[in-house]
PDB file of C-alpha atoms in Angstrom:
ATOM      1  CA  UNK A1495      -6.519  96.374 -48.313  1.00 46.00           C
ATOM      2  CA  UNK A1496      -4.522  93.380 -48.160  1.00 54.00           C
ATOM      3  CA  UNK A1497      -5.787  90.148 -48.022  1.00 55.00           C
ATOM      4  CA  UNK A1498      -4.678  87.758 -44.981  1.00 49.00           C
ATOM      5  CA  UNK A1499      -3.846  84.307 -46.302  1.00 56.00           C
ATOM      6  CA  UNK A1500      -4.324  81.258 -43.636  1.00 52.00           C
ATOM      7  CA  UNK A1501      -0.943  79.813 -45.551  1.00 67.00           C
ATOM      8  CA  UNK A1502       1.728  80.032 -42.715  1.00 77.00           C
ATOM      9  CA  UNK A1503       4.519  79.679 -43.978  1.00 80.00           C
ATOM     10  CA  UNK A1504       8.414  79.980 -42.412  1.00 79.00           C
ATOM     11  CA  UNK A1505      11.257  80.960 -44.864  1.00 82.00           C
ATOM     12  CA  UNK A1506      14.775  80.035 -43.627  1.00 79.00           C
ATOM     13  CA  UNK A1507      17.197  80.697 -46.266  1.00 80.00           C
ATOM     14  CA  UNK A1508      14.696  80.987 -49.347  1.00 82.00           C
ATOM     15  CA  UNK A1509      13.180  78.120 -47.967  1.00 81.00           C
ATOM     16  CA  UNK A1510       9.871  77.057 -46.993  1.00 82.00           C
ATOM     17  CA  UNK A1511      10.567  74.650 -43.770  1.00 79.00           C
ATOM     18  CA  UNK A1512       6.795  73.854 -43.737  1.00 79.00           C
ATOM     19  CA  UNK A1513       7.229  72.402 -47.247  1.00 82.00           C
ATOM     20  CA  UNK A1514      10.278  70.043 -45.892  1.00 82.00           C
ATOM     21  CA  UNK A1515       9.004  66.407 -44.981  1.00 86.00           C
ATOM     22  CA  UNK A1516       9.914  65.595 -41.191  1.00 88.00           C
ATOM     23  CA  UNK A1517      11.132  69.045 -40.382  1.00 88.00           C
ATOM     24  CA  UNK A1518       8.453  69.843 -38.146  1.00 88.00           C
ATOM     25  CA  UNK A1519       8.454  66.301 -36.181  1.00 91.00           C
ATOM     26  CA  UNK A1520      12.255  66.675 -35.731  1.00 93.00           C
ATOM     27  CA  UNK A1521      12.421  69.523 -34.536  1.00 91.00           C
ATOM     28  CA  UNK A1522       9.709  68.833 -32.304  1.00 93.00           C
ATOM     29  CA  UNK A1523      10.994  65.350 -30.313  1.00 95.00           C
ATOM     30  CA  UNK A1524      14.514  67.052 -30.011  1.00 95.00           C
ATOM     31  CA  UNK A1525      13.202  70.031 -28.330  1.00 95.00           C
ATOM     32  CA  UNK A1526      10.807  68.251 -25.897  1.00 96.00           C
ATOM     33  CA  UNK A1527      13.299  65.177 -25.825  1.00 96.00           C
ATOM     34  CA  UNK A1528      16.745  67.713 -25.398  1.00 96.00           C
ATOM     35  CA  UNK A1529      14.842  69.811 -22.660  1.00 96.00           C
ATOM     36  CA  UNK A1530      13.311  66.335 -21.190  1.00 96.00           C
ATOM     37  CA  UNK A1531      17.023  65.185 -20.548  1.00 95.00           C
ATOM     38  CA  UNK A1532      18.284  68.588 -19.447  1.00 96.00           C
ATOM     39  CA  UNK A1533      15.799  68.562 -16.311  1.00 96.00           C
ATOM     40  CA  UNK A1534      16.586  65.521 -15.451  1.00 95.00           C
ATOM     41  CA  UNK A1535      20.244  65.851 -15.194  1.00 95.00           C
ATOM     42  CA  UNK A1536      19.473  68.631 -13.289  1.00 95.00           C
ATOM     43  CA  UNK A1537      17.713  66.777 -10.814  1.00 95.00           C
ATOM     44  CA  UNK A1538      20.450  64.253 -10.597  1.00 94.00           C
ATOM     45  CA  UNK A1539      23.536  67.031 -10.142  1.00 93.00           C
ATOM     46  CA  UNK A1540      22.083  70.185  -8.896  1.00 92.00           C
ATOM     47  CA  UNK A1541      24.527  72.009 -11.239  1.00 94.00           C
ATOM     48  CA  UNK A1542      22.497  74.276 -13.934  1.00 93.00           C
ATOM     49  CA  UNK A1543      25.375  74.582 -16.463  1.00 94.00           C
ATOM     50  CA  UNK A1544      25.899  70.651 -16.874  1.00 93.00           C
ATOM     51  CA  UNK A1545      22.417  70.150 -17.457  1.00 94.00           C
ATOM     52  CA  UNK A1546      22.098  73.009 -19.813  1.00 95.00           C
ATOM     53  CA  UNK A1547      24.881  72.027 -21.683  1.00 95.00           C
ATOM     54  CA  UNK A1548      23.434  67.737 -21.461  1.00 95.00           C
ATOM     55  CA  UNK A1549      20.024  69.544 -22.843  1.00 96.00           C
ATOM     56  CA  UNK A1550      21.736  71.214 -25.699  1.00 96.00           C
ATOM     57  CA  UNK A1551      23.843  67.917 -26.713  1.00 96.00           C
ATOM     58  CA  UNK A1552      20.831  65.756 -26.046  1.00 96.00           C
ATOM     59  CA  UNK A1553      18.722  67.954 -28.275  1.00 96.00           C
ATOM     60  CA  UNK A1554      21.009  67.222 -31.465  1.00 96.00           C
ATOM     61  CA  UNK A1555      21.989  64.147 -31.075  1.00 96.00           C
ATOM     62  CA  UNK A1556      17.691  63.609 -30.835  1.00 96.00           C
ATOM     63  CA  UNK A1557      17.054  66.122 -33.729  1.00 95.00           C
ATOM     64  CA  UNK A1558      20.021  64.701 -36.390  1.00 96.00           C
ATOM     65  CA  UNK A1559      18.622  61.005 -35.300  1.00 95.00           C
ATOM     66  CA  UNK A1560      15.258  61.247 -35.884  1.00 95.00           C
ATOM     67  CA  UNK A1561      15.701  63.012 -39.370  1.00 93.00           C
ATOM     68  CA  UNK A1562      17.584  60.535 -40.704  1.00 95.00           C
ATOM     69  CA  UNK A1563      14.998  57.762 -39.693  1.00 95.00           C
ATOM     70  CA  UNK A1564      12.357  60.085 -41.291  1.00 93.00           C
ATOM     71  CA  UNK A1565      14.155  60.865 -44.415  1.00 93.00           C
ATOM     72  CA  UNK A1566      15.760  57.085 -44.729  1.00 96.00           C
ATOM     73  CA  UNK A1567      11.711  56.177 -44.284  1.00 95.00           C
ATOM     74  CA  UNK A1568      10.629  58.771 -46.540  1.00 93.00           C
ATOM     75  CA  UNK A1569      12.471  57.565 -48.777  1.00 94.00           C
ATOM     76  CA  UNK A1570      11.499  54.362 -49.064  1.00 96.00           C
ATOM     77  CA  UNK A1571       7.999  54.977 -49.240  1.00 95.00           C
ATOM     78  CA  UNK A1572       8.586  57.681 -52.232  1.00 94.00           C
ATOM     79  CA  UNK A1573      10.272  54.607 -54.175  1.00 96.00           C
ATOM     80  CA  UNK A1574       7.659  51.890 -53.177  1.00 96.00           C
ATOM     81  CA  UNK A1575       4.784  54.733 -54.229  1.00 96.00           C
ATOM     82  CA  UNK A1576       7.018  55.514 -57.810  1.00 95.00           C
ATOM     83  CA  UNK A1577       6.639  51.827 -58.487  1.00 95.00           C
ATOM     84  CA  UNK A1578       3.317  51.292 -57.745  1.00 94.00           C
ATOM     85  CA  UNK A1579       2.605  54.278 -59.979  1.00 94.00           C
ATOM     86  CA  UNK A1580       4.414  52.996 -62.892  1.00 93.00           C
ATOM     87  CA  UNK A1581       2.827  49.507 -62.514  1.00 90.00           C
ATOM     88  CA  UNK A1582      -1.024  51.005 -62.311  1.00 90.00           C
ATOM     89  CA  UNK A1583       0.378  53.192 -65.831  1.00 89.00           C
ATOM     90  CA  UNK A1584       1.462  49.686 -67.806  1.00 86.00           C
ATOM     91  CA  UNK A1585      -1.017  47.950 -66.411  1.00 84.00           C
ATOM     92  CA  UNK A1586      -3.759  50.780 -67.622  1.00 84.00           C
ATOM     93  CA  UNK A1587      -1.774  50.704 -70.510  1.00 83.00           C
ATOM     94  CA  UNK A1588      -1.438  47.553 -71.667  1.00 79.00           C
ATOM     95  CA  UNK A1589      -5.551  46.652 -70.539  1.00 79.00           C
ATOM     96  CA  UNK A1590      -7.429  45.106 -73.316  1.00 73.00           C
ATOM     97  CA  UNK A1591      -4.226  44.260 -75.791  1.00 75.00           C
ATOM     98  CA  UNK A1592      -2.006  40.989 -76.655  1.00 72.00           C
ATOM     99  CA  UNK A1593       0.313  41.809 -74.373  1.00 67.00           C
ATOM    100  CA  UNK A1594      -2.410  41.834 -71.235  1.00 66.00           C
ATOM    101  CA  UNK A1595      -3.933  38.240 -72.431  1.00 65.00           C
ATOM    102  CA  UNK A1596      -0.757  36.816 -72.756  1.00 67.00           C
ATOM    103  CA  UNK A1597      -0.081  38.013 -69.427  1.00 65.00           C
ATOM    104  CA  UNK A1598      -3.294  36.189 -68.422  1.00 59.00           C
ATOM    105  CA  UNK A1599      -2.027  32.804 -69.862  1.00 56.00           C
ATOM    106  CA  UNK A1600       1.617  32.989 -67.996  1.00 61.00           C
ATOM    107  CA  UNK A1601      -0.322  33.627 -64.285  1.00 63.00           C
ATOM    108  CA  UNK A1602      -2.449  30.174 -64.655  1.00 53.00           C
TER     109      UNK A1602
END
């Protein structure tokens, strides 16, 4: 019998999308956000096709938007979190040796 794994996974392309930071979240605000704007156009102009076409356009705009805030975010706390690591390493590193006491003697 095969086993049933609880790891969902969606592959688009040979990709996992579930492995992708801020896929799911932008995907997520321009769908509720693009459908959000289309019923309210709707409300305003009683015509289905402009607000259809106002949800689609609202949905991209919402979806390309927020994944470049994620990413440009992401981003920026994958560099802050790469220096930090490298820090704790020469710090862990140098612990104990000339280098850390004379390191002790410049901070006074």
């Amino acid at each position: 019998m095969k086993e049933v794994s609880d790891d969902s996974s969606i592959i688009i392309f040979g990709r996992d999308v579930t492995k992708i930071p801020c896929f799911r979240n932008s995907f997520l605000y321009g769908i509720s956000g693009g459908l959000a704007c289309g019923l309210i156009r709707f409300m305003f102009t009683s015509r289905p096709q402009s607000g259809a076409n106002f949800a689609l356009g609202a949905y991209g705009v919402i979806t390309m938007c927020y994944w470049f805030r994620c990413r440009y975010r992401y981003s920026q706390e994958k560099f802050e979190m790469d220096k930090t690591r490298y820090l704790l390493e020469q710090h862990s590193l140098l612990k104990g040796t000339e280098a850390d006491k004379s390191e002790d003697v410049n901070r006074d």
